[in-house]
Amino acid sequence: MNRSMTIIMPAFKEAANLENAVRDTELALANSGISDFEILIMTCLDREGKHDGTPDIADRLVAQKPDRIRHAHSKAFIGLGDQYRKAIGLASRNYVMMVPGDNENDSSSMPKILSHLGEADMIVTYTANPEVRAWYRRFLSRWYTRILNFLFSHKMPYYNGINVYRTEDLRQALPTTDSFAFMAEILLRLLKMGRTYVTVPVFVRPVNGPSSALRWKNIVSTCKTVFRLRKTL
């Protein structure tokens, strides 16, 4: 299969990080030997109908490189799972990879990830340096992975990585949840479909402030999704 990539880059209130995330990703793709790619920036308004300038930055980046960068903006607040579903519908390349616009992921890991293209149906990544994250995030992430592996009889190292999928596979395994469990849902659906995988460690950068995924409301929503999937998958 042609080594063409759609990079989905969700960016919610990432005015301080988006431009660097895009530039780092472009450089990493070039260093990976990927010449056919698009970066699809996904933005939306907050619950009050406002934004911090992130959509404007995305528009400026598109104007600079319209052949490489695209921007899909929702004039309302939508969950990350919904953003991802919309992005899959817009993806025009053979493979899809999500790279968050917070620029947390160290782009130096991307060439190693993409060197495994074609070895399996999926490239599943996991964090190689979790110690840079807060202890409570590491604790919750570790137990989240253990619980999912127990409930679904797998031995995955991580469920929230910047994984690489075939676009045609993703369109058969779209997430049904808007919660932060949408990445786990995709992976679990594809594993149930018998898709093969390789695992690759990646490095992340320290990020200031708590992750929005760790808000109580999001944790409850994720738990509900997991137990619903246990009944249906």
CSV table of N, CA and C in Angstrom, one decimal, residues 9-18 41-55 73-74 76-80 83 100-102 180 212 215:
chain,number,residue,atom,x,y,z
A,9,MET,N,-5.1,16.2,13.7
A,9,MET,CA,-4.5,17.0,14.7
A,9,MET,C,-5.6,17.7,15.4
A,10,PRO,N,-6.2,17.1,16.5
A,10,PRO,CA,-7.2,17.9,17.2
A,10,PRO,C,-6.6,19.0,18.0
A,11,ALA,N,-7.2,20.2,18.0
A,11,ALA,CA,-6.5,21.3,18.7
A,11,ALA,C,-7.6,22.1,19.4
A,12,PHE,N,-7.8,21.9,20.7
A,12,PHE,CA,-8.8,22.6,21.4
A,12,PHE,C,-8.0,23.5,22.4
A,13,LYS,N,-8.1,24.8,22.2
A,13,LYS,CA,-7.4,25.8,23.0
A,13,LYS,C,-5.9,25.6,23.0
A,14,GLU,N,-5.4,25.4,21.8
A,14,GLU,CA,-3.9,25.1,21.7
A,14,GLU,C,-3.2,26.3,21.0
A,15,ALA,N,-3.6,27.5,21.2
A,15,ALA,CA,-3.0,28.6,20.5
A,15,ALA,C,-1.5,28.7,20.8
A,16,ALA,N,-1.1,28.3,21.9
A,16,ALA,CA,0.3,28.4,22.3
A,16,ALA,C,1.2,27.2,21.7
A,17,ASN,N,0.5,26.2,21.2
A,17,ASN,CA,1.2,25.0,20.8
A,17,ASN,C,1.0,24.5,19.4
A,18,LEU,N,-0.1,24.9,18.8
A,18,LEU,CA,-0.5,24.4,17.5
A,18,LEU,C,0.6,24.5,16.4
A,41,ILE,N,-6.2,19.6,10.7
A,41,ILE,CA,-6.4,20.2,12.0
A,41,ILE,C,-7.9,20.3,12.3
A,42,MET,N,-8.3,19.8,13.5
A,42,MET,CA,-9.7,19.8,13.9
A,42,MET,C,-9.8,20.8,15.1
A,43,THR,N,-10.7,21.8,14.9
A,43,THR,CA,-10.9,22.7,16.0
A,43,THR,C,-12.4,22.9,16.2
A,44,CYS,N,-12.7,23.4,17.4
A,44,CYS,CA,-14.1,23.7,17.7
A,44,CYS,C,-14.2,24.8,18.8
A,45,LEU,N,-15.4,25.4,19.0
A,45,LEU,CA,-15.6,26.4,20.0
A,45,LEU,C,-15.7,25.7,21.4
A,46,ASP,N,-15.5,26.5,22.4
A,46,ASP,CA,-15.8,25.9,23.8
A,46,ASP,C,-17.3,25.9,24.1
A,47,ARG,N,-17.7,25.5,25.2
A,47,ARG,CA,-19.1,25.4,25.6
A,47,ARG,C,-19.8,26.8,25.6
A,48,GLU,N,-19.0,27.8,25.7
A,48,GLU,CA,-19.6,29.2,25.7
A,48,GLU,C,-19.5,29.8,24.4
A,49,GLY,N,-19.2,29.1,23.4
A,49,GLY,CA,-19.1,29.6,22.0
A,49,GLY,C,-17.9,30.5,21.7
A,50,LYS,N,-16.8,30.3,22.4
A,50,LYS,CA,-15.6,31.1,22.3
A,50,LYS,C,-14.4,30.2,21.9
A,51,HIS,N,-13.3,30.9,21.6
A,51,HIS,CA,-12.1,30.2,21.3
A,51,HIS,C,-10.9,31.1,21.7
A,52,ASP,N,-9.7,30.5,21.8
A,52,ASP,CA,-8.6,31.3,22.2
A,52,ASP,C,-7.7,31.7,21.1
A,53,GLY,N,-8.2,31.6,19.8
A,53,GLY,CA,-7.4,32.0,18.7
A,53,GLY,C,-6.9,30.8,17.9
A,54,THR,N,-7.1,29.6,18.4
A,54,THR,CA,-6.6,28.4,17.7
A,54,THR,C,-7.1,28.3,16.3
A,55,PRO,N,-8.4,28.4,16.1
A,55,PRO,CA,-8.9,28.3,14.7
A,55,PRO,C,-8.3,29.3,13.7
A,73,HIS,N,-13.4,23.2,11.1
A,73,HIS,CA,-13.8,23.9,12.3
A,73,HIS,C,-15.3,23.7,12.6
A,74,SER,N,-15.6,23.3,13.8
A,74,SER,CA,-17.0,23.2,14.2
A,74,SER,C,-17.4,24.4,15.0
A,76,ALA,N,-19.4,24.9,17.2
A,76,ALA,CA,-20.0,24.5,18.5
A,76,ALA,C,-19.0,23.6,19.2
A,77,PHE,N,-19.2,23.3,20.5
A,77,PHE,CA,-18.3,22.4,21.2
A,77,PHE,C,-18.7,20.9,20.8
A,78,ILE,N,-17.7,20.1,20.4
A,78,ILE,CA,-18.0,18.7,20.1
A,78,ILE,C,-16.9,17.9,20.8
A,79,GLY,N,-17.2,16.7,21.2
A,79,GLY,CA,-16.3,15.8,21.9
A,79,GLY,C,-15.2,15.3,21.0
A,80,LEU,N,-14.1,14.8,21.6
A,80,LEU,CA,-13.0,14.4,20.8
A,80,LEU,C,-13.3,13.2,19.9
A,83,GLN,N,-15.0,14.5,16.9
A,83,GLN,CA,-14.0,15.2,16.0
A,83,GLN,C,-13.3,14.1,15.2
A,100,PRO,N,-1.9,14.9,18.6
A,100,PRO,CA,-2.6,16.0,19.3
A,100,PRO,C,-1.8,17.3,19.1
A,101,GLY,N,-2.6,18.4,19.0
A,101,GLY,CA,-2.1,19.7,18.8
A,101,GLY,C,-1.4,20.4,20.0
A,102,ASP,N,-1.4,19.6,21.2
A,102,ASP,CA,-0.7,20.2,22.3
A,102,ASP,C,0.8,20.0,22.2
A,180,PHE,N,-13.2,10.0,26.3
A,180,PHE,CA,-11.8,9.8,26.0
A,180,PHE,C,-11.5,8.3,25.8
A,212,SER,N,-7.1,17.3,30.6
A,212,SER,CA,-8.5,17.4,30.7
A,212,SER,C,-9.2,16.0,30.8
A,215,ARG,N,-10.4,14.9,34.3
A,215,ARG,CA,-11.5,15.6,35.0
A,215,ARG,C,-12.5,14.5,35.4
